[in-house]
């Protein structure tokens, strides 16, 4: 692992994202309205691309244009085991179903089921693709994961990225949206649950990537599928409480992550034969 390369990437990522997010948050200081939200969105989405931009810039500095080309090629690795595409679709559904079930048991009625919600799925996925998934995954799983794997096990690399991922999101806790903590009362329980979710998701995405020839495309699609929360579209009365459902879905993530660790599914050797 090239420590200097890794530290420069992390420093650039934090400076880029946090600078734009703090500027955006400052625009909301005088009140949240349509105009201020519109301006905030510009800085929010620009900040989201910190990991990807930093990965490209750092790679250019250390490995030149050839390295950048190799990095970008990871986005187009699509020929992976078909079961991984099923995981991309089915795991987020499984997690949300558990969240909905727990909501129904401990919080309240989940309301009616709207079968026609499937019409809005393409719009939700299309809008979500350009937010977190495309802005983040080339950095986290395309650049940082292979770099950490040179020194650490796959599991430890995933946990380290999960912690960094959590820290990177912190300014957005005070934004109207951007994380499951955003727009809510910040409490120990909420923050701890969110932290565990990101650790679990980092482990799951790492497992998918190392079994997909280092495909960043797989990471992007899984990230998109998680963010979209497609299952919730069919329960419109849960719209106001969607963050609670997502936080409750962490139970499913913990279960699945526990299975991966117990079955030693992240045991593949460092770099896994890909660069």
PDB file of C-alpha atoms in Angstrom:
ATOM      1  CA  UNK A   1       0.000   0.000   0.000  1.00  0.00           C
ATOM      2  CA  UNK A   2       1.280   3.424  -0.953  1.00  0.00           C
ATOM      3  CA  UNK A   3       0.545   5.450   2.194  1.00  0.00           C
ATOM      4  CA  UNK A   4       1.261   8.788   0.538  1.00  0.00           C
ATOM      5  CA  UNK A   5      -1.084   7.973  -2.340  1.00  0.00           C
ATOM      6  CA  UNK A   6      -3.843   6.883   0.043  1.00  0.00           C
ATOM      7  CA  UNK A   7      -3.503   9.904   2.324  1.00  0.00           C
ATOM      8  CA  UNK A   8      -3.559  12.342  -0.591  1.00  0.00           C
ATOM      9  CA  UNK A   9      -6.738  10.699  -1.906  1.00  0.00           C
ATOM     10  CA  UNK A  10      -8.429  10.927   1.497  1.00  0.00           C
ATOM     11  CA  UNK A  11      -7.316  14.521   2.059  1.00  0.00           C
ATOM     12  CA  UNK A  12      -8.506  15.613  -1.378  1.00  0.00           C
ATOM     13  CA  UNK A  13     -11.824  13.831  -0.898  1.00  0.00           C
ATOM     14  CA  UNK A  14     -12.551  15.428   2.468  1.00  0.00           C
ATOM     15  CA  UNK A  15     -11.453  18.915   1.359  1.00  0.00           C
ATOM     16  CA  UNK A  16     -13.485  18.754  -1.865  1.00  0.00           C
ATOM     17  CA  UNK A  17     -16.695  17.336  -0.386  1.00  0.00           C
ATOM     18  CA  UNK A  18     -16.732  19.178   2.921  1.00  0.00           C
ATOM     19  CA  UNK A  19     -15.894  22.547   1.328  1.00  0.00           C
ATOM     20  CA  UNK A  20     -18.844  22.354  -1.059  1.00  0.00           C
ATOM     21  CA  UNK A  21     -21.170  20.959   1.609  1.00  0.00           C
ATOM     22  CA  UNK A  22     -20.306  23.660   4.151  1.00  0.00           C
ATOM     23  CA  UNK A  23     -20.892  26.337   1.510  1.00  0.00           C
ATOM     24  CA  UNK A  24     -24.229  24.723   0.736  1.00  0.00           C
ATOM     25  CA  UNK A  25     -25.189  24.497   4.408  1.00  0.00           C
ATOM     26  CA  UNK A  26     -24.318  28.167   4.849  1.00  0.00           C
ATOM     27  CA  UNK A  27     -26.864  28.976   2.135  1.00  0.00           C
ATOM     28  CA  UNK A  28     -29.533  27.348   4.316  1.00  0.00           C
ATOM     29  CA  UNK A  29     -28.575  29.354   7.404  1.00  0.00           C
ATOM     30  CA  UNK A  30     -31.246  31.987   6.797  1.00  0.00           C
ATOM     31  CA  UNK A  31     -34.016  29.478   6.309  1.00  0.00           C
ATOM     32  CA  UNK A  32     -35.001  26.521   4.171  1.00  0.00           C
ATOM     33  CA  UNK A  33     -37.126  27.478   1.190  1.00  0.00           C
ATOM     34  CA  UNK A  34     -37.371  26.599  -2.483  1.00  0.00           C
ATOM     35  CA  UNK A  35     -34.667  29.072  -3.493  1.00  0.00           C
ATOM     36  CA  UNK A  36     -32.155  28.085  -0.796  1.00  0.00           C
ATOM     37  CA  UNK A  37     -32.750  24.364  -1.407  1.00  0.00           C
ATOM     38  CA  UNK A  38     -32.150  24.889  -5.123  1.00  0.00           C
ATOM     39  CA  UNK A  39     -28.805  26.550  -4.419  1.00  0.00           C
ATOM     40  CA  UNK A  40     -27.894  23.930  -1.804  1.00  0.00           C
ATOM     41  CA  UNK A  41     -28.503  21.124  -4.308  1.00  0.00           C
ATOM     42  CA  UNK A  42     -25.764  22.480  -6.582  1.00  0.00           C
ATOM     43  CA  UNK A  43     -23.171  22.329  -3.812  1.00  0.00           C
ATOM     44  CA  UNK A  44     -24.548  19.062  -2.453  1.00  0.00           C
ATOM     45  CA  UNK A  45     -24.172  17.166  -5.730  1.00  0.00           C
ATOM     46  CA  UNK A  46     -20.799  18.747  -6.470  1.00  0.00           C
ATOM     47  CA  UNK A  47     -19.545  17.605  -3.063  1.00  0.00           C
ATOM     48  CA  UNK A  48     -20.858  14.078  -3.618  1.00  0.00           C
ATOM     49  CA  UNK A  49     -18.352  13.661  -6.458  1.00  0.00           C
ATOM     50  CA  UNK A  50     -15.398  14.177  -4.117  1.00  0.00           C
ATOM     51  CA  UNK A  51     -14.339  10.493  -3.989  1.00  0.00           C
ATOM     52  CA  UNK A  52     -14.516   9.981  -7.760  1.00  0.00           C
ATOM     53  CA  UNK A  53     -12.736  13.244  -8.646  1.00  0.00           C
ATOM     54  CA  UNK A  54     -10.068  12.633  -5.993  1.00  0.00           C
ATOM     55  CA  UNK A  55      -9.515   9.064  -7.214  1.00  0.00           C
ATOM     56  CA  UNK A  56      -8.964  10.263 -10.779  1.00  0.00           C
ATOM     57  CA  UNK A  57      -6.704  13.154  -9.703  1.00  0.00           C
ATOM     58  CA  UNK A  58      -4.618  11.026  -7.327  1.00  0.00           C
ATOM     59  CA  UNK A  59      -4.228   8.263  -9.897  1.00  0.00           C
ATOM     60  CA  UNK A  60      -3.165  10.818 -12.503  1.00  0.00           C
ATOM     61  CA  UNK A  61      -0.497  12.178 -10.148  1.00  0.00           C
ATOM     62  CA  UNK A  62       0.961   8.781  -9.227  1.00  0.00           C
ATOM     63  CA  UNK A  63       0.198   6.543 -12.225  1.00  0.00           C
ATOM     64  CA  UNK A  64      -0.365   8.907 -15.130  1.00  0.00           C
ATOM     65  CA  UNK A  65      -2.970   8.653 -17.865  1.00  0.00           C
ATOM     66  CA  UNK A  66      -2.464   4.888 -18.132  1.00  0.00           C
ATOM     67  CA  UNK A  67      -3.428   4.481 -14.497  1.00  0.00           C
ATOM     68  CA  UNK A  68      -6.499   6.694 -14.943  1.00  0.00           C
ATOM     69  CA  UNK A  69      -7.580   4.598 -17.935  1.00  0.00           C
ATOM     70  CA  UNK A  70      -7.195   1.395 -15.891  1.00  0.00           C
ATOM     71  CA  UNK A  71      -9.224   2.960 -13.085  1.00  0.00           C
ATOM     72  CA  UNK A  72     -12.033   4.064 -15.401  1.00  0.00           C
ATOM     73  CA  UNK A  73     -12.175   0.636 -17.061  1.00  0.00           C
ATOM     74  CA  UNK A  74     -13.441  -0.796 -13.769  1.00  0.00           C
ATOM     75  CA  UNK A  75     -16.738   1.009 -14.350  1.00  0.00           C
ATOM     76  CA  UNK A  76     -17.282  -1.089 -17.482  1.00  0.00           C
ATOM     77  CA  UNK A  77     -16.602  -4.543 -16.009  1.00  0.00           C
ATOM     78  CA  UNK A  78     -20.042  -6.048 -16.563  1.00  0.00           C
ATOM     79  CA  UNK A  79     -19.246  -9.696 -17.370  1.00  0.00           C
ATOM     80  CA  UNK A  80     -19.576 -10.997 -13.818  1.00  0.00           C
ATOM     81  CA  UNK A  81     -21.456 -13.964 -12.312  1.00  0.00           C
ATOM     82  CA  UNK A  82     -25.195 -13.561 -12.951  1.00  0.00           C
ATOM     83  CA  UNK A  83     -25.952 -14.304  -9.297  1.00  0.00           C
ATOM     84  CA  UNK A  84     -24.249 -11.037  -8.364  1.00  0.00           C
ATOM     85  CA  UNK A  85     -26.823  -9.108 -10.372  1.00  0.00           C
ATOM     86  CA  UNK A  86     -29.506 -11.005  -8.476  1.00  0.00           C
ATOM     87  CA  UNK A  87     -27.877  -9.968  -5.196  1.00  0.00           C
ATOM     88  CA  UNK A  88     -27.952  -6.346  -6.397  1.00  0.00           C
ATOM     89  CA  UNK A  89     -31.725  -6.598  -6.862  1.00  0.00           C
ATOM     90  CA  UNK A  90     -32.791  -8.994  -4.123  1.00  0.00           C
ATOM     91  CA  UNK A  91     -30.650  -8.037  -1.113  1.00  0.00           C
ATOM     92  CA  UNK A  92     -31.981  -4.439  -0.856  1.00  0.00           C
ATOM     93  CA  UNK A  93     -35.529  -5.830  -1.204  1.00  0.00           C
ATOM     94  CA  UNK A  94     -34.822  -8.322   1.585  1.00  0.00           C
ATOM     95  CA  UNK A  95     -33.402  -5.609   3.848  1.00  0.00           C
ATOM     96  CA  UNK A  96     -36.341  -3.237   3.328  1.00  0.00           C
ATOM     97  CA  UNK A  97     -38.913  -5.996   3.825  1.00  0.00           C
ATOM     98  CA  UNK A  98     -37.354  -6.673   7.224  1.00  0.00           C
ATOM     99  CA  UNK A  99     -37.449  -2.923   7.948  1.00  0.00           C
ATOM    100  CA  UNK A 100     -41.127  -2.723   6.987  1.00  0.00           C
ATOM    101  CA  UNK A 101     -41.933  -5.760   9.114  1.00  0.00           C
ATOM    102  CA  UNK A 102     -40.206  -4.304  12.166  1.00  0.00           C
ATOM    103  CA  UNK A 103     -41.914  -0.953  11.575  1.00  0.00           C
ATOM    104  CA  UNK A 104     -45.291  -2.700  11.526  1.00  0.00           C
ATOM    105  CA  UNK A 105     -44.506  -4.540  14.780  1.00  0.00           C
ATOM    106  CA  UNK A 106     -42.963  -1.740  16.812  1.00  0.00           C
ATOM    107  CA  UNK A 107     -44.079   1.596  15.328  1.00  0.00           C
ATOM    108  CA  UNK A 108     -47.357   1.491  13.444  1.00  0.00           C
ATOM    109  CA  UNK A 109     -49.447   0.543  10.463  1.00  0.00           C
ATOM    110  CA  UNK A 110     -47.634   0.322   7.116  1.00  0.00           C
ATOM    111  CA  UNK A 111     -50.712   1.306   5.105  1.00  0.00           C
ATOM    112  CA  UNK A 112     -51.937  -0.007   1.791  1.00  0.00           C
ATOM    113  CA  UNK A 113     -49.960  -1.663  -1.014  1.00  0.00           C
ATOM    114  CA  UNK A 114     -49.811   0.280  -4.300  1.00  0.00           C
ATOM    115  CA  UNK A 115     -49.032  -2.103  -7.164  1.00  0.00           C
ATOM    116  CA  UNK A 116     -48.911   0.753  -9.709  1.00  0.00           C
ATOM    117  CA  UNK A 117     -45.822   2.176  -8.012  1.00  0.00           C
ATOM    118  CA  UNK A 118     -43.675   0.095 -10.360  1.00  0.00           C
ATOM    119  CA  UNK A 119     -44.268   2.796 -13.001  1.00  0.00           C
ATOM    120  CA  UNK A 120     -42.032   5.208 -11.060  1.00  0.00           C
ATOM    121  CA  UNK A 121     -39.109   2.772 -10.689  1.00  0.00           C
ATOM    122  CA  UNK A 122     -37.190   3.911 -13.829  1.00  0.00           C
ATOM    123  CA  UNK A 123     -37.452   7.552 -12.754  1.00  0.00           C
ATOM    124  CA  UNK A 124     -36.199   6.808  -9.229  1.00  0.00           C
ATOM    125  CA  UNK A 125     -33.265   4.746 -10.513  1.00  0.00           C
ATOM    126  CA  UNK A 126     -32.373   7.271 -13.196  1.00  0.00           C
ATOM    127  CA  UNK A 127     -32.299  10.158 -10.735  1.00  0.00           C
ATOM    128  CA  UNK A 128     -30.384   8.193  -8.096  1.00  0.00           C
ATOM    129  CA  UNK A 129     -27.651   6.992 -10.449  1.00  0.00           C
ATOM    130  CA  UNK A 130     -26.023  10.404 -10.730  1.00  0.00           C
ATOM    131  CA  UNK A 131     -26.048  11.098  -7.013  1.00  0.00           C
ATOM    132  CA  UNK A 132     -24.128   8.945  -4.527  1.00  0.00           C
ATOM    133  CA  UNK A 133     -23.357   5.813  -6.585  1.00  0.00           C
ATOM    134  CA  UNK A 134     -21.570   7.438  -9.514  1.00  0.00           C
ATOM    135  CA  UNK A 135     -20.003  10.141  -7.369  1.00  0.00           C
ATOM    136  CA  UNK A 136     -18.601   7.792  -4.745  1.00  0.00           C
ATOM    137  CA  UNK A 137     -17.883   4.246  -5.891  1.00  0.00           C
ATOM    138  CA  UNK A 138     -14.976   4.884  -8.243  1.00  0.00           C
ATOM    139  CA  UNK A 139     -13.244   6.388  -5.212  1.00  0.00           C
ATOM    140  CA  UNK A 140     -14.253   3.992  -2.449  1.00  0.00           C
ATOM    141  CA  UNK A 141     -14.269   0.662  -4.253  1.00  0.00           C
ATOM    142  CA  UNK A 142     -12.346   1.486  -7.450  1.00  0.00           C
ATOM    143  CA  UNK A 143      -9.384   3.285  -5.886  1.00  0.00           C
ATOM    144  CA  UNK A 144      -9.304   2.914  -2.103  1.00  0.00           C
ATOM    145  CA  UNK A 145     -10.284  -0.747  -1.778  1.00  0.00           C
ATOM    146  CA  UNK A 146      -7.504  -2.154  -4.009  1.00  0.00           C
ATOM    147  CA  UNK A 147      -5.004   0.139  -2.298  1.00  0.00           C
ATOM    148  CA  UNK A 148      -5.970  -1.067   1.194  1.00  0.00           C
ATOM    149  CA  UNK A 149      -5.991  -4.695   0.046  1.00  0.00           C
ATOM    150  CA  UNK A 150      -2.252  -4.458  -0.537  1.00  0.00           C
ATOM    151  CA  UNK A 151      -1.769  -4.226   3.226  1.00  0.00           C
ATOM    152  CA  UNK A 152      -4.944  -5.525   4.890  1.00  0.00           C
ATOM    153  CA  UNK A 153      -7.366  -8.406   4.547  1.00  0.00           C
ATOM    154  CA  UNK A 154     -10.543  -7.895   2.549  1.00  0.00           C
ATOM    155  CA  UNK A 155     -12.613  -7.715   5.732  1.00  0.00           C
ATOM    156  CA  UNK A 156     -10.369  -5.172   7.425  1.00  0.00           C
ATOM    157  CA  UNK A 157     -10.188  -3.112   4.222  1.00  0.00           C
ATOM    158  CA  UNK A 158     -14.001  -3.075   4.055  1.00  0.00           C
ATOM    159  CA  UNK A 159     -14.291  -1.982   7.691  1.00  0.00           C
ATOM    160  CA  UNK A 160     -11.736   0.808   7.227  1.00  0.00           C
ATOM    161  CA  UNK A 161     -13.642   2.098   4.197  1.00  0.00           C
ATOM    162  CA  UNK A 162     -16.890   1.868   6.176  1.00  0.00           C
ATOM    163  CA  UNK A 163     -15.459   4.075   8.927  1.00  0.00           C
ATOM    164  CA  UNK A 164     -14.110   6.586   6.393  1.00  0.00           C
ATOM    165  CA  UNK A 165     -17.452   6.517   4.562  1.00  0.00           C
ATOM    166  CA  UNK A 166     -19.237   7.323   7.819  1.00  0.00           C
ATOM    167  CA  UNK A 167     -16.897  10.217   8.660  1.00  0.00           C
ATOM    168  CA  UNK A 168     -17.161  11.621   5.115  1.00  0.00           C
ATOM    169  CA  UNK A 169     -20.958  11.915   5.484  1.00  0.00           C
ATOM    170  CA  UNK A 170     -20.889  13.815   8.800  1.00  0.00           C
ATOM    171  CA  UNK A 171     -21.496  17.388   7.485  1.00  0.00           C
ATOM    172  CA  UNK A 172     -24.681  16.167   5.798  1.00  0.00           C
ATOM    173  CA  UNK A 173     -26.201  15.302   9.186  1.00  0.00           C
ATOM    174  CA  UNK A 174     -27.151  18.988   9.401  1.00  0.00           C
ATOM    175  CA  UNK A 175     -28.514  19.098   5.847  1.00  0.00           C
ATOM    176  CA  UNK A 176     -32.176  18.531   4.926  1.00  0.00           C
ATOM    177  CA  UNK A 177     -31.188  15.303   3.150  1.00  0.00           C
ATOM    178  CA  UNK A 178     -28.137  13.272   2.159  1.00  0.00           C
ATOM    179  CA  UNK A 179     -28.041  10.694   4.955  1.00  0.00           C
ATOM    180  CA  UNK A 180     -30.512   8.852   7.165  1.00  0.00           C
ATOM    181  CA  UNK A 181     -29.469  11.208   9.971  1.00  0.00           C
ATOM    182  CA  UNK A 182     -30.203  14.344   7.914  1.00  0.00           C
ATOM    183  CA  UNK A 183     -33.281  16.342   8.828  1.00  0.00           C
ATOM    184  CA  UNK A 184     -33.817  14.344  12.011  1.00  0.00           C
ATOM    185  CA  UNK A 185     -32.902  14.794  15.657  1.00  0.00           C
ATOM    186  CA  UNK A 186     -29.322  13.602  16.012  1.00  0.00           C
ATOM    187  CA  UNK A 187     -29.247  10.933  18.703  1.00  0.00           C
ATOM    188  CA  UNK A 188     -26.798   8.269  19.838  1.00  0.00           C
ATOM    189  CA  UNK A 189     -29.127   5.491  18.641  1.00  0.00           C
ATOM    190  CA  UNK A 190     -29.642   6.996  15.184  1.00  0.00           C
ATOM    191  CA  UNK A 191     -25.941   7.735  14.645  1.00  0.00           C
ATOM    192  CA  UNK A 192     -24.870   4.304  15.925  1.00  0.00           C
ATOM    193  CA  UNK A 193     -27.389   2.557  13.678  1.00  0.00           C
ATOM    194  CA  UNK A 194     -26.242   4.599  10.696  1.00  0.00           C
ATOM    195  CA  UNK A 195     -22.611   3.757  11.491  1.00  0.00           C
ATOM    196  CA  UNK A 196     -23.374   0.023  11.640  1.00  0.00           C
ATOM    197  CA  UNK A 197     -25.309   0.247   8.377  1.00  0.00           C
ATOM    198  CA  UNK A 198     -22.358   1.774   6.532  1.00  0.00           C
ATOM    199  CA  UNK A 199     -19.958  -0.807   7.963  1.00  0.00           C
ATOM    200  CA  UNK A 200     -22.296  -3.618   6.864  1.00  0.00           C
ATOM    201  CA  UNK A 201     -22.844  -2.110   3.426  1.00  0.00           C
ATOM    202  CA  UNK A 202     -19.099  -1.618   2.976  1.00  0.00           C
ATOM    203  CA  UNK A 203     -18.513  -5.298   3.776  1.00  0.00           C
ATOM    204  CA  UNK A 204     -21.312  -6.448   1.460  1.00  0.00           C
ATOM    205  CA  UNK A 205     -20.149  -4.251  -1.435  1.00  0.00           C
ATOM    206  CA  UNK A 206     -16.556  -5.412  -0.927  1.00  0.00           C
ATOM    207  CA  UNK A 207     -17.716  -9.031  -1.074  1.00  0.00           C
ATOM    208  CA  UNK A 208     -19.589  -8.346  -4.324  1.00  0.00           C
ATOM    209  CA  UNK A 209     -16.663  -6.461  -5.878  1.00  0.00           C
ATOM    210  CA  UNK A 210     -14.017  -9.083  -5.086  1.00  0.00           C
ATOM    211  CA  UNK A 211     -16.275 -11.718  -6.623  1.00  0.00           C
ATOM    212  CA  UNK A 212     -16.892  -9.552  -9.703  1.00  0.00           C
ATOM    213  CA  UNK A 213     -13.334  -9.057 -10.963  1.00  0.00           C
ATOM    214  CA  UNK A 214     -13.048  -5.706  -9.191  1.00  0.00           C
ATOM    215  CA  UNK A 215     -16.115  -4.312 -10.978  1.00  0.00           C
ATOM    216  CA  UNK A 216     -16.981  -0.780  -9.900  1.00  0.00           C
ATOM    217  CA  UNK A 217     -20.150  -1.143 -11.969  1.00  0.00           C
ATOM    218  CA  UNK A 218     -21.390  -3.766  -9.525  1.00  0.00           C
ATOM    219  CA  UNK A 219     -20.630  -1.426  -6.604  1.00  0.00           C
ATOM    220  CA  UNK A 220     -22.464   1.437  -8.327  1.00  0.00           C
ATOM    221  CA  UNK A 221     -25.533  -0.679  -9.072  1.00  0.00           C
ATOM    222  CA  UNK A 222     -25.731  -2.097  -5.551  1.00  0.00           C
ATOM    223  CA  UNK A 223     -25.293   1.373  -4.027  1.00  0.00           C
ATOM    224  CA  UNK A 224     -28.050   2.632  -6.334  1.00  0.00           C
ATOM    225  CA  UNK A 225     -30.338  -0.248  -5.405  1.00  0.00           C
ATOM    226  CA  UNK A 226     -29.836   0.402  -1.683  1.00  0.00           C
ATOM    227  CA  UNK A 227     -30.425   4.148  -1.998  1.00  0.00           C
ATOM    228  CA  UNK A 228     -33.507   3.755  -4.181  1.00  0.00           C
ATOM    229  CA  UNK A 229     -35.379   1.629  -1.636  1.00  0.00           C
ATOM    230  CA  UNK A 230     -37.642   0.378  -4.426  1.00  0.00           C
ATOM    231  CA  UNK A 231     -39.758  -1.728  -2.066  1.00  0.00           C
ATOM    232  CA  UNK A 232     -40.880   1.391  -0.192  1.00  0.00           C
ATOM    233  CA  UNK A 233     -42.452   2.804  -3.349  1.00  0.00           C
ATOM    234  CA  UNK A 234     -45.212   0.215  -2.990  1.00  0.00           C
ATOM    235  CA  UNK A 235     -46.094   1.489   0.496  1.00  0.00           C
ATOM    236  CA  UNK A 236     -46.829   5.211  -0.117  1.00  0.00           C
ATOM    237  CA  UNK A 237     -48.094   5.797   3.418  1.00  0.00           C
ATOM    238  CA  UNK A 238     -44.574   5.092   4.698  1.00  0.00           C
ATOM    239  CA  UNK A 239     -43.110   8.000   2.703  1.00  0.00           C
ATOM    240  CA  UNK A 240     -42.974  10.287   5.720  1.00  0.00           C
ATOM    241  CA  UNK A 241     -41.225   7.626   7.791  1.00  0.00           C
ATOM    242  CA  UNK A 242     -38.940   6.173   5.128  1.00  0.00           C
ATOM    243  CA  UNK A 243     -35.808   6.980   7.153  1.00  0.00           C
ATOM    244  CA  UNK A 244     -37.071   4.913  10.077  1.00  0.00           C
ATOM    245  CA  UNK A 245     -37.759   1.987   7.756  1.00  0.00           C
ATOM    246  CA  UNK A 246     -34.273   2.248   6.268  1.00  0.00           C
ATOM    247  CA  UNK A 247     -32.703   2.374   9.724  1.00  0.00           C
ATOM    248  CA  UNK A 248     -34.727  -0.668  10.770  1.00  0.00           C
ATOM    249  CA  UNK A 249     -33.509  -2.447   7.647  1.00  0.00           C
ATOM    250  CA  UNK A 250     -30.069  -2.460   9.288  1.00  0.00           C
ATOM    251  CA  UNK A 251     -31.206  -5.602  11.115  1.00  0.00           C
ATOM    252  CA  UNK A 252     -31.254  -7.469   7.803  1.00  0.00           C
ATOM    253  CA  UNK A 253     -27.873  -6.015   6.862  1.00  0.00           C
ATOM    254  CA  UNK A 254     -26.376  -7.135  10.169  1.00  0.00           C
ATOM    255  CA  UNK A 255     -27.747 -10.649   9.680  1.00  0.00           C
ATOM    256  CA  UNK A 256     -26.416 -10.966   6.138  1.00  0.00           C
ATOM    257  CA  UNK A 257     -23.045  -9.438   7.033  1.00  0.00           C
ATOM    258  CA  UNK A 258     -22.779 -11.843   9.963  1.00  0.00           C
ATOM    259  CA  UNK A 259     -23.375 -14.756   7.583  1.00  0.00           C
ATOM    260  CA  UNK A 260     -20.664 -13.505   5.210  1.00  0.00           C
ATOM    261  CA  UNK A 261     -18.146 -13.206   8.047  1.00  0.00           C
ATOM    262  CA  UNK A 262     -19.132 -16.519   9.681  1.00  0.00           C
ATOM    263  CA  UNK A 263     -18.770 -18.327   6.363  1.00  0.00           C
ATOM    264  CA  UNK A 264     -15.471 -16.561   5.685  1.00  0.00           C
ATOM    265  CA  UNK A 265     -16.704 -15.174   2.369  1.00  0.00           C
ATOM    266  CA  UNK A 266     -14.125 -12.366   2.341  1.00  0.00           C
ATOM    267  CA  UNK A 267     -11.108 -14.647   2.514  1.00  0.00           C
ATOM    268  CA  UNK A 268      -9.877 -14.019  -1.050  1.00  0.00           C
ATOM    269  CA  UNK A 269      -6.224 -13.039  -1.152  1.00  0.00           C
ATOM    270  CA  UNK A 270      -5.068  -9.426  -1.468  1.00  0.00           C
ATOM    271  CA  UNK A 271      -5.831  -7.752  -4.787  1.00  0.00           C
ATOM    272  CA  UNK A 272      -7.781 -10.851  -5.832  1.00  0.00           C
ATOM    273  CA  UNK A 273      -6.021 -11.048  -9.163  1.00  0.00           C
ATOM    274  CA  UNK A 274      -7.227  -7.642 -10.352  1.00  0.00           C
ATOM    275  CA  UNK A 275      -5.755  -4.177 -10.245  1.00  0.00           C
TER     276      UNK A 275
END
